[in-house]
Amino acid sequence: MRSTLAGPRVLLRRLREVMAEPINAQERLDKIVVLIAANVVAEVCSVYILRADGVLELYATEGLNRDAVHKTSLKVGEGLVGLIAADARPLNLPNAQAHPAFAYRPETGEEAYNSFLGVPILRAGRTLGVLVVQNQSHRTYFEDEVEALQTTAMVIAEMVAAGELEAIVQQGTKLDMSRPMHFQGVALSDGVGLGHVVLHEPRVVVTNLIAEDATVELERLERAINRLRISIDDLLNSGDMAPSGEHRDVLEAYRMFAHDRGWIRKIEEAINNGLTAEAAVEKVQSDTRARMMRQTDPYLRERLHDLDDLAHRLIRELMGRQQGPISESLPQDAVIVARNMGAAELLDYGRDRIRAVALEEGGPTSHVTIVARALGIAAVGLADNLVSLAESGDAVIVDGESGQVHLRPAPDIENAYAEKVRFRARRQAQYRRLRNKPAVTRDGAKLSLQLNAGLLVDLPAVTESGGDGVGLFRTELQFMVASSFPRMSVQTDYYRQVLEASEGRPVTFRTLDIGGDKVLPYLRAIQEENPAMGWRAIRFGLDRPGVLRTQIRALLRAAAGRDLKIMFPMVSEVDEFRRAKGVVEREIAHLTRHGYALPERLQLGVMIEVPSLLYQLDELYSLVDFASIGSNDLFQFFNAVDRGNTRVAGRFDTMSPAFLRALKEIVDTAARHDTPVTLCGEIAGRPLEAMALAALGYTNLSMSPSALGPVKAMVRALDLARLKETVLPLLDAPGDLRSLRPTLRAFAQETDVPF
Ligand code: PEP
Ligand code: MG
């Protein structure tokens, strides 16, 4: 039902004049409440602002006792005002005092008023305060009055978000908007980054809230919605789009929302109340967000993400802005905050200004994680709701060691972290001093420590860190960051640069490990139930020999006159290696026929990452020149535990007697065959685990660059013979021991081995 309200549009127009006046925040709020009270024909209008301590403080009032301003306060959940803040929903009552939640505050003189209408002051679904009108008469406010008050609340939300109220914050208090927040996510890439938030998908800031002419705004909305629908249809119909799959589902959901009459009607209503089209979209999205954030159903929360995206797209359509990061205005200490992002997108930012990455999603072996690790950037994943709670420019700390994110940190946290950063820098300096020292244990055993790499940006680390070469070069990363399939000449150039940058140190190239979850944007993805165990790596390579052949030819040509090591991923049976070797031999014959120079020496190896190979080791070792253990995959298949699924990934320990026995079998058999083995999974880069590997007999380890220092420091402090005496008997007779980790930790502590 509609009231005889003078019209929210008139109110908004007056508010715009007030917003433009050169007065201070208190005067502006005081004027705003007078205007609203007059417009809604209410005796009282009050603004409560949420403080960091969870208290709603009266910031301005027309009609209540003015002395109560900055004195009267209610906790969230307390009284009617507190209830509105807690539920983020309007409350419309003809007889407020009869409501069980009513809390009387004598200083306000409130007892004279009966009817009550309060709405939350929302921004991006977050409650920043409460706006209230009251009347003496017992009346129910009309729907359009509720709507008008909500619209007005948006103007106040903008004042808060713009920091205007900071000037009138009472001493000893803080606004909730600037409240420190803590997120416990999972550690993805080691390091600590202090800096300022850069939203990967910047929220377009709607500054023009109040419309001149509703008809014009309605037309703008209609045009933008049409453009939005067309762009979604185009995406869905484009040739590259797989006929089914997650990406398609998301777009189908967008299409559904973009045609949803209810959604569009709400936006039109907000325009009719005086907002510009973009402000109306923002208002409706904020209301929806506030409602849906209280849902725990993961399906609904996922839809909330979709709706957020859609609203942002529509706002961009309306404001004519393009999507994408604004790298020119990147601060010197950028912390990239995103729901999720691709490896290439991270690389686009450029390494120099990025201090850290914090994601709402992201898994420990997702590609953005691998790239962050390669670049030495701290990264945290699974930081729930971070994107909507962070504002561009907020101070933030990302702790890639513990998986914590501190948004707008309090000074004591900031100091503690500044100390932590200094401590880590001192440690890094110690590691740098180890650079030219060999990785030799105290009792004289020599280990070779190599690096994992995959991009040209990794390569300076090879020479700077004092590593013995590249033990694993993940060639698929170059393919993943390219916009189209790299031609052979491009691949050849690339591999040549890799060999040159490593300055004579050995590089082990792994052929493409794509397929499954490692999707190339330009290659049609195939839907698989279990992608990790699907058509990936060498399986794909042998079925599509053209791709494998091109890569092998590029590698052979790039290494002309030098040493070359190539290994094949995800081999499950000896015959796969034989066939892959056949491809290489045919390419050598081809190049020889055409007079090309060949590598000086070629070694072909296998990755051991599928447990079936454990029962074919003798045959395998008699064929290969070397082997490399992909313990990430080997562990996932050994225990049937998805390495990217945080719910189960921590369930089993890599230091379990069973897994260590398997690793020992692999290295012992290799020794009998005189076949060199390296271990290149993540455990090689963790000092405690690397220590256990040394005890098993592994002397070649390959790891991410940042792990090299800590592992070398461990090796140089280690008495290996004594460790073997402690650890090996436990492998033969583990009893009910589930993990050797406590034993290893105790050993390291007792013998002063840093880990
Ligand atoms: C592994 O599986 O351990 C490995 C090194 O390969 P990736 O992590 O690339 O699968
Ligand atoms: Mg692997």
Short mmCIF file of N, CA, C and O and ligand atoms in Angstrom, two decimals, residues 365 370 452 472 474 476 510 513 518 536 567 569-570 607-609 628-637 643 679-683 702, ligand 1:
data_model
loop_
_atom_site.label_atom_id
_atom_site.label_comp_id
_atom_site.label_asym_id
_atom_site.label_seq_id
_atom_site.Cartn_x
_atom_site.Cartn_y
_atom_site.Cartn_z
N THR A 365 47.09 -26.86 -4.04
CA THR A 365 47.83 -27.17 -5.26
C THR A 365 47.17 -26.53 -6.48
O THR A 365 47.42 -26.94 -7.60
N ILE A 370 50.54 -22.38 -6.96
CA ILE A 370 51.86 -22.79 -7.45
C ILE A 370 52.63 -21.57 -7.95
O ILE A 370 53.82 -21.42 -7.65
N ASN A 452 62.19 -26.40 -8.04
CA ASN A 452 61.05 -26.59 -8.93
C ASN A 452 60.76 -25.25 -9.59
O ASN A 452 60.74 -24.22 -8.91
N LEU A 472 62.61 -30.05 -11.34
CA LEU A 472 61.30 -30.23 -11.98
C LEU A 472 60.95 -28.92 -12.67
O LEU A 472 60.76 -27.90 -12.01
N ARG A 474 57.97 -27.52 -14.64
CA ARG A 474 56.59 -27.86 -15.01
C ARG A 474 56.23 -27.12 -16.30
O ARG A 474 55.79 -25.98 -16.25
N GLU A 476 53.81 -27.20 -18.24
CA GLU A 476 52.42 -26.81 -18.52
C GLU A 476 52.11 -25.38 -18.07
O GLU A 476 51.17 -24.76 -18.57
N ARG A 510 59.71 -31.59 -17.48
CA ARG A 510 58.64 -32.58 -17.47
C ARG A 510 57.71 -32.27 -18.63
O ARG A 510 57.33 -31.10 -18.81
N ASP A 513 51.80 -31.73 -18.26
CA ASP A 513 50.88 -32.42 -17.33
C ASP A 513 49.56 -31.65 -17.38
O ASP A 513 49.19 -30.96 -16.43
N LYS A 518 43.94 -29.38 -14.79
CA LYS A 518 44.84 -28.37 -15.36
C LYS A 518 44.34 -28.03 -16.76
O LYS A 518 44.70 -28.67 -17.74
N ARG A 536 44.75 -37.26 -18.34
CA ARG A 536 45.71 -36.18 -18.11
C ARG A 536 47.12 -36.65 -18.44
O ARG A 536 47.36 -37.84 -18.66
N MET A 567 61.38 -35.83 -18.57
CA MET A 567 60.66 -36.91 -17.87
C MET A 567 59.16 -36.83 -18.14
O MET A 567 58.63 -35.78 -18.51
N PRO A 569 55.17 -37.42 -16.93
CA PRO A 569 54.33 -37.45 -15.72
C PRO A 569 53.25 -38.52 -15.77
O PRO A 569 52.81 -38.93 -16.85
N MET A 570 52.82 -38.97 -14.59
CA MET A 570 51.64 -39.85 -14.44
C MET A 570 51.75 -41.17 -15.19
O MET A 570 50.76 -41.71 -15.67
N MET A 607 58.30 -40.05 -13.95
CA MET A 607 57.85 -39.60 -12.62
C MET A 607 57.14 -40.77 -11.96
O MET A 607 56.29 -41.42 -12.58
N ILE A 608 57.51 -41.00 -10.73
CA ILE A 608 56.81 -42.06 -10.00
C ILE A 608 55.78 -41.37 -9.12
O ILE A 608 56.11 -40.74 -8.12
N GLU A 609 54.53 -41.40 -9.57
CA GLU A 609 53.47 -40.74 -8.80
C GLU A 609 52.17 -41.53 -8.83
O GLU A 609 51.16 -41.09 -8.33
N SER A 628 61.87 -39.58 -10.87
CA SER A 628 61.60 -38.47 -9.96
C SER A 628 60.27 -38.75 -9.27
O SER A 628 59.29 -39.10 -9.93
N ILE A 629 60.27 -38.63 -7.95
CA ILE A 629 59.06 -39.00 -7.22
C ILE A 629 58.14 -37.78 -7.10
O ILE A 629 58.52 -36.77 -6.50
N GLY A 630 56.95 -37.88 -7.66
CA GLY A 630 55.94 -36.83 -7.49
C GLY A 630 55.12 -37.19 -6.27
O GLY A 630 54.07 -37.81 -6.36
N SER A 631 55.63 -36.81 -5.12
CA SER A 631 54.99 -37.29 -3.88
C SER A 631 53.60 -36.67 -3.67
O SER A 631 52.79 -37.22 -2.94
N ASN A 632 53.33 -35.53 -4.31
CA ASN A 632 51.98 -34.94 -4.15
C ASN A 632 50.93 -35.90 -4.68
O ASN A 632 49.95 -36.22 -4.02
N ASP A 633 51.15 -36.34 -5.91
CA ASP A 633 50.19 -37.26 -6.51
C ASP A 633 50.31 -38.65 -5.89
O ASP A 633 49.30 -39.31 -5.63
N LEU A 634 51.55 -39.09 -5.67
CA LEU A 634 51.72 -40.44 -5.11
C LEU A 634 50.96 -40.57 -3.80
O LEU A 634 50.26 -41.55 -3.55
N PHE A 635 51.05 -39.54 -2.97
CA PHE A 635 50.36 -39.56 -1.67
C PHE A 635 48.84 -39.57 -1.86
O PHE A 635 48.12 -40.30 -1.19
N GLN A 636 48.36 -38.75 -2.82
CA GLN A 636 46.91 -38.70 -3.02
C GLN A 636 46.36 -40.03 -3.51
O GLN A 636 45.31 -40.47 -3.08
N PHE A 637 47.13 -40.70 -4.39
CA PHE A 637 46.62 -41.98 -4.89
C PHE A 637 46.89 -43.12 -3.90
O PHE A 637 46.12 -44.07 -3.81
N ARG A 643 44.18 -34.33 -3.13
CA ARG A 643 45.17 -33.37 -2.62
C ARG A 643 44.65 -31.94 -2.58
O ARG A 643 45.17 -31.10 -1.85
N LEU A 679 63.39 -36.53 -5.45
CA LEU A 679 62.01 -36.37 -5.00
C LEU A 679 61.63 -34.91 -5.18
O LEU A 679 62.33 -34.02 -4.67
N CYS A 680 60.54 -34.64 -5.95
CA CYS A 680 60.23 -33.25 -6.30
C CYS A 680 58.85 -32.80 -5.82
O CYS A 680 58.39 -31.73 -6.19
N GLY A 681 58.16 -33.58 -4.98
CA GLY A 681 56.87 -33.13 -4.44
C GLY A 681 57.09 -32.14 -3.31
O GLY A 681 58.24 -31.86 -2.91
N GLU A 682 55.99 -31.60 -2.80
CA GLU A 682 56.08 -30.53 -1.78
C GLU A 682 56.85 -30.95 -0.52
O GLU A 682 57.45 -30.12 0.14
N ILE A 683 56.82 -32.25 -0.18
CA ILE A 683 57.48 -32.64 1.08
C ILE A 683 58.99 -32.42 1.03
O ILE A 683 59.63 -32.23 2.06
N SER A 702 64.11 -31.78 -4.79
CA SER A 702 63.81 -30.60 -5.60
C SER A 702 62.61 -29.89 -5.00
O SER A 702 61.60 -30.52 -4.67
C1 PEP B 1 53.78 -34.24 -7.68
O1 PEP B 1 52.73 -34.80 -7.99
O2 PEP B 1 54.36 -34.43 -6.59
C2 PEP B 1 54.43 -33.31 -8.62
C3 PEP B 1 55.62 -32.83 -8.36
O3 PEP B 1 53.72 -32.91 -9.71
P1 PEP B 1 52.51 -31.85 -9.66
O4 PEP B 1 52.48 -31.23 -8.30
O5 PEP B 1 52.79 -30.86 -10.73
O6 PEP B 1 51.34 -32.72 -9.96
#
